[in-house]
C-alpha positions as a printed NumPy array, in Angstrom:
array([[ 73.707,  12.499, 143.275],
       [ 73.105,  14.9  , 140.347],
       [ 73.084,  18.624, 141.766],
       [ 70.34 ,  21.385, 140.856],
       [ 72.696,  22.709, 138.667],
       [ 73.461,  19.696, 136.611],
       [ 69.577,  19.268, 136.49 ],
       [ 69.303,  22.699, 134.755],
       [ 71.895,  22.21 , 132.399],
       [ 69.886,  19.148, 131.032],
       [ 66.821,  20.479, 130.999],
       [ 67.564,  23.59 , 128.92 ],
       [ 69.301,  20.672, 126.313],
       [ 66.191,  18.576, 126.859],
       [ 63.369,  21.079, 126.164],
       [ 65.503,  23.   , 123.944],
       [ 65.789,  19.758, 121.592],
       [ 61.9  ,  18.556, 122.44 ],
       [ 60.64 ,  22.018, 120.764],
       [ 63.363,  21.904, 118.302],
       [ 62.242,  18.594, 117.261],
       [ 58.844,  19.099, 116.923],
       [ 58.966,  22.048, 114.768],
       [ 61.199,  20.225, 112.222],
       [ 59.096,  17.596, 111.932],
       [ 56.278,  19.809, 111.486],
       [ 58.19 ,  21.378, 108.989],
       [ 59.172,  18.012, 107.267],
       [ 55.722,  17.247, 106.912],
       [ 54.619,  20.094, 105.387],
       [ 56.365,  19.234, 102.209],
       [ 54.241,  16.571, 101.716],
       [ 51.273,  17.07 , 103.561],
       [ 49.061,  20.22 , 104.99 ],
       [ 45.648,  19.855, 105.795],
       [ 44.372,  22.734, 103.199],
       [ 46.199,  24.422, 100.396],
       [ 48.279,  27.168, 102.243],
       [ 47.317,  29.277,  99.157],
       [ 43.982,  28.384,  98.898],
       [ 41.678,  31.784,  99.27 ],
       [ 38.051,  30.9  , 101.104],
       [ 36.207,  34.39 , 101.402],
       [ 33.25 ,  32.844, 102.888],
       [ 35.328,  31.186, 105.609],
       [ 37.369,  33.871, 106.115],
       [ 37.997,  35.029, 109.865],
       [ 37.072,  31.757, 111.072],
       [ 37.784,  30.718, 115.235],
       [ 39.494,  27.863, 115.469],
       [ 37.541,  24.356, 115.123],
       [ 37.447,  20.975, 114.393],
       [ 37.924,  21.803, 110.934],
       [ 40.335,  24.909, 111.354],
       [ 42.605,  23.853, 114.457],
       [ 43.925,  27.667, 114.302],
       [ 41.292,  29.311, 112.65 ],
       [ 41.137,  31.043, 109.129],
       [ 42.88 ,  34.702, 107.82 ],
       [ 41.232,  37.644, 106.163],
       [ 41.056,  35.472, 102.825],
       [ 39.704,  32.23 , 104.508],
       [ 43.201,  30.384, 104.195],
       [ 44.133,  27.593, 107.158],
       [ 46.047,  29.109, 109.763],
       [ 47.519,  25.651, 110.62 ],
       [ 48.384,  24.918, 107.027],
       [ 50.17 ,  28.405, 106.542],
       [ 52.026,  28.126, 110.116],
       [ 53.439,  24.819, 108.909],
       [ 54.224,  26.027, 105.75 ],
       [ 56.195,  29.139, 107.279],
       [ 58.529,  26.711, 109.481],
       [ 60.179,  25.95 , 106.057],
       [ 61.108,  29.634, 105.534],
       [ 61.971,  29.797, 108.951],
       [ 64.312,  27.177, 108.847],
       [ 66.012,  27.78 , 105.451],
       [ 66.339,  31.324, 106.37 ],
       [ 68.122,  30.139, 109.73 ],
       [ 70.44 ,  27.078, 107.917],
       [ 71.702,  29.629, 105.154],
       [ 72.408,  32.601, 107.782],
       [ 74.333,  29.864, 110.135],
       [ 75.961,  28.331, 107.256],
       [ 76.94 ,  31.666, 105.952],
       [ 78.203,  32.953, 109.327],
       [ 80.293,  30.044, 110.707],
       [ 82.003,  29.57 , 107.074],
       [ 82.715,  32.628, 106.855],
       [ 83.279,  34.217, 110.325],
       [ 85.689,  31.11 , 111.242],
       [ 87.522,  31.864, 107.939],
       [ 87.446,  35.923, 108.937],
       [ 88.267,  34.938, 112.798],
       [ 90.827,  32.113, 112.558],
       [ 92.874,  34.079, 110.074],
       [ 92.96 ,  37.303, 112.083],
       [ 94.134,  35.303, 115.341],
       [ 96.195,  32.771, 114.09 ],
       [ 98.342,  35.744, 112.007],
       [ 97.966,  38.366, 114.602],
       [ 99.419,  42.011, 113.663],
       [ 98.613,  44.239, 111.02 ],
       [ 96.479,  41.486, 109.367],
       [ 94.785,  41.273, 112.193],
       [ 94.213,  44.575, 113.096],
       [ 92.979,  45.022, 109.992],
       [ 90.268,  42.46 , 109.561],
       [ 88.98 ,  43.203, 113.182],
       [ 88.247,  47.143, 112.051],
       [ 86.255,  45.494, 109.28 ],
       [ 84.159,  43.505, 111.386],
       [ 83.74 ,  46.31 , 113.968],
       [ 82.594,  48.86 , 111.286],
       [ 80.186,  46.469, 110.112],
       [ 78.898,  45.528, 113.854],
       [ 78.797,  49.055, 114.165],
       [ 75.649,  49.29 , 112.113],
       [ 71.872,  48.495, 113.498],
       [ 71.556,  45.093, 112.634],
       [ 68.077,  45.884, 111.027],
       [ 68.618,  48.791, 109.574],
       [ 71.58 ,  47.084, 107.717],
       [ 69.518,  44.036, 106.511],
       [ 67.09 ,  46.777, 105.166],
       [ 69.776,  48.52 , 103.465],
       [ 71.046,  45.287, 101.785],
       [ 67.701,  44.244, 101.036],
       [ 66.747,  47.615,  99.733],
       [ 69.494,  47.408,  96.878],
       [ 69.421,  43.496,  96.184],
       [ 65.545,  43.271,  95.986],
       [ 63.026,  40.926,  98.039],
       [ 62.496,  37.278,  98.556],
       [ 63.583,  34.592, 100.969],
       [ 67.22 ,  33.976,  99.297],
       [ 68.322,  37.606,  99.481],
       [ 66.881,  38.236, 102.689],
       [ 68.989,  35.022, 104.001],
       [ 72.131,  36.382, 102.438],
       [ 71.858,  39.299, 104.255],
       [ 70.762,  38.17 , 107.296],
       [ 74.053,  35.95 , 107.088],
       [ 76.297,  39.024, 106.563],
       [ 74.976,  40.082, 109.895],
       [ 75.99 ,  37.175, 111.313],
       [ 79.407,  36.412, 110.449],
       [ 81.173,  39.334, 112.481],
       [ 80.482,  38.113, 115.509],
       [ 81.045,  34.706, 114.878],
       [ 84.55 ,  36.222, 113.29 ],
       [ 85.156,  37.886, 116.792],
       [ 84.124,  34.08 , 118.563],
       [ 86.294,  32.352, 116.436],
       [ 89.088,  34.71 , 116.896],
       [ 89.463,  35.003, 120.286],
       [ 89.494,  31.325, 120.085],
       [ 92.508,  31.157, 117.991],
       [ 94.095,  33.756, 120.11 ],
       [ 94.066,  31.62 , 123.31 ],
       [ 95.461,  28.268, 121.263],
       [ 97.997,  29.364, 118.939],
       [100.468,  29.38 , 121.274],
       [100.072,  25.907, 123.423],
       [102.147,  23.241, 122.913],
       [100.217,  21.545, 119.838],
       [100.35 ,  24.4  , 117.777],
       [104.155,  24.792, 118.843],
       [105.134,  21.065, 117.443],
       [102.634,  21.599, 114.799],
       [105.266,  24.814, 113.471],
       [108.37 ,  22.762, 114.372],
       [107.678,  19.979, 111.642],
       [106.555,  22.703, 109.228],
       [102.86 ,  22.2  , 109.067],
       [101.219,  25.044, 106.549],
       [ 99.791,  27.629, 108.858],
       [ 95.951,  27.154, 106.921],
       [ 96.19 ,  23.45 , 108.218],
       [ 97.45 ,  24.545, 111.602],
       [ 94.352,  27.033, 111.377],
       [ 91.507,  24.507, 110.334],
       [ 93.138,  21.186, 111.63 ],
       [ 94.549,  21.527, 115.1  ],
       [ 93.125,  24.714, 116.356],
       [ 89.421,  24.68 , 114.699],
       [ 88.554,  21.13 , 115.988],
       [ 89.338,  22.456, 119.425],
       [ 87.224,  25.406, 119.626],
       [ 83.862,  24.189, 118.228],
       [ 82.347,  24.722, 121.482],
       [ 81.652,  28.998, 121.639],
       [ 81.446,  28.141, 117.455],
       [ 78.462,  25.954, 118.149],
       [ 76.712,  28.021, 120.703],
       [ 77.047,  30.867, 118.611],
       [ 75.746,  29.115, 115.166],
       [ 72.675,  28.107, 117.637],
       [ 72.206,  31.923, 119.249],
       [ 72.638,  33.193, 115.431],
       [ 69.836,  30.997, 113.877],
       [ 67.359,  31.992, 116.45 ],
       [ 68.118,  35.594, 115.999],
       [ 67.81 ,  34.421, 112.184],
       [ 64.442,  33.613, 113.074],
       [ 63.365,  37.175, 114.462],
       [ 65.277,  39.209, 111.828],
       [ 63.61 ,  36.915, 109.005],
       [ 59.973,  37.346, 110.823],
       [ 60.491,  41.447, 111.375],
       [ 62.224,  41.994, 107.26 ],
       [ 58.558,  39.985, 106.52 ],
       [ 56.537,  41.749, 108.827],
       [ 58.149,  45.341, 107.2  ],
       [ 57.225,  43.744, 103.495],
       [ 60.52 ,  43.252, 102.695],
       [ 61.023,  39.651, 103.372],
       [ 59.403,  36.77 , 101.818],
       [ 56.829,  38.304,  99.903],
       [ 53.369,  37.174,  99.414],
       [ 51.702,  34.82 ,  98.799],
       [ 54.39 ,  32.277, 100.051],
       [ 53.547,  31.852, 103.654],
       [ 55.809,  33.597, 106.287],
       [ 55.261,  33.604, 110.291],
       [ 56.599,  37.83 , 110.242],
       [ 54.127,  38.345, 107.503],
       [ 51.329,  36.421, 109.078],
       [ 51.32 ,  38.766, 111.946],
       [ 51.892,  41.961, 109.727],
       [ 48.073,  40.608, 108.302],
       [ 46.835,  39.817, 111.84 ],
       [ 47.336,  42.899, 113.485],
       [ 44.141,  44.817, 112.396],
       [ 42.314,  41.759, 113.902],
       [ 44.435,  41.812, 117.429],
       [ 41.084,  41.909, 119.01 ],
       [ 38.607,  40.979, 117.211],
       [ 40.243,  37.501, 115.819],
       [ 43.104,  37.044, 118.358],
       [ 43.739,  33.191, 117.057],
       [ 44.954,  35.259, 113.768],
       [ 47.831,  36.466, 115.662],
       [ 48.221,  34.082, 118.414],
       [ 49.237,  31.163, 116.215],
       [ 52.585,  32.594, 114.477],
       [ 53.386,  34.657, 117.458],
       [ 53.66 ,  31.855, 119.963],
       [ 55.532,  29.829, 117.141],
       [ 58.318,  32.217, 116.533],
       [ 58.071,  32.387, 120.465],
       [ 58.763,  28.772, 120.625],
       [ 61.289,  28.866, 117.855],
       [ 63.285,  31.184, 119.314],
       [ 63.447,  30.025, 122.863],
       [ 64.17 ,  26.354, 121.316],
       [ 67.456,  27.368, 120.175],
       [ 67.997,  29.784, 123.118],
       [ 67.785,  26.645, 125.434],
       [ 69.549,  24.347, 122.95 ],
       [ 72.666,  27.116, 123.1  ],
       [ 72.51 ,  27.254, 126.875],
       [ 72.236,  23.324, 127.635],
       [ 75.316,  23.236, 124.709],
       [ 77.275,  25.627, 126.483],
       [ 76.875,  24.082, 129.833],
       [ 77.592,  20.542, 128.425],
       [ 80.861,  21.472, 126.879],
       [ 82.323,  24.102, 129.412],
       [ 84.925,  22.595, 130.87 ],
       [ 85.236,  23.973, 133.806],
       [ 82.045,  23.773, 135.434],
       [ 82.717,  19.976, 135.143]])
């Protein structure tokens, strides 16, 4: 008999991958279909409540709320792939060197990372933003700097607690490289915390994208973004609540997507609660 806690493992995977799913296909279909012009401007339909003809309702320049929302999963989501991308590359590189070599290499990598963790995630993004300009692509590059050192500090302590088992041992003995001892013996057996992290980083991707947009210095207007959406819709908070409603329950959703997706992934592969 499966026990509660079984049950709640599967359901976080479940409903993490059911909201998942829908959103990408949402966002699939937006590159080929919306039901408006996300850049079409209405004024005499602007402010709109939702309707047959407006599921969502229309924004201060009579655009489809719908159309823009699905629009804006496409930023979402290349913001998120490029920042995980970006981090696990990089922060497995960072964090499996620094373990496997240990020492003074080590110790000097790690104060990197730390002195870059040190900073305000947001404020740092800003900064970087600041100097490399607007725009989706430079506000996923720095959104991925942000998220390599802590995937570097995943991915080392993971190379720290298998570098000296037996495997790793023989692998020495018959005078395997130490990069192919790094990336194929002891990475293919520590993809678990890499995975759950990649799936924590692109939801807080998702938020970082949304607040740099809300802020103006994400994706800039007038390509559709769900941050920006509710920096337009939050003179109307009252007044048209639909405005807001729409992209904030969609980041909502987003976010607590991959949340679940990371939790049911860490309880699938952790070893010992099996």
């Amino acid at each position: 008999m499966m026990s509660g806690r079984k049950k709640r493992k599967n359901l976080n995977l479940i409903f993490g991958l059911v909201i998942l799913l829908f959103f990408f296909i949402v966002m699939l279909i937006s590159f080929f279909y919306t039901p408006y012009d996300v850049n079409a401007i209405a004024v005499s339909k602007k402010l709109q409540a939702p309707s047959a003809a407006h599921w969502f309702g229309t924004d201060t320049f009579g655009r489809d709320i719908l159309s823009r929302i699905m629009a804006g999963t496409q930023t979402a989501f290349f913001v998120g792939a490029i920042v995980v991308t970006m981090g696990i590359v990089f922060g497995t590189i960072i964090g499996g060197i620094a373990g496997y070599l240990g020492g003074w290499i080590d110790e000097l990598i790690m104060r990197a990372v730390d002195g870059l963790m040190a900073f305000p995630g947001i404020i740092l993004a800003i900064m970087i933003v600041a100097v490399f300009g607007t725009g989706i692509v430079n506000t996923a590059i720095a959104l991925g700097i942000l998220a390599t050192p802590g995937i570097a500090r995943i991915a080392r302590s993971g190379f720290i607690q298998n570098k000296e088992l037996e495997y790793v041992a023989a692998a020495k003995a018959i005078g395997v490289h130490p990069m192919k001892i790094i990336f194929r013996e002891i990475l293919p057996n520590i993809y678990s915390p890499l995975i759950v992290a990649a799936s924590v980083a692109f939801a807080i991707a998702l938020l970082a994208e949304a607040s740099l947009s809300y802020l103006g210095l994400g994706v800039q207007p007038p390509d559709p973004s769900l941050g920006r959406m509710l920096k337009e819709s939050q003179e109307y908070l009252t007044s048209s609540p639909w405005f807001t409603l729409a992209p904030g329950l969609t980041i909502t959703l987003l976010v607590l997507g991959f949340y679940m997706l990371s939790n049911g992934i860490r309880d699938l592969t952790d070893h010992r609660s099996k």
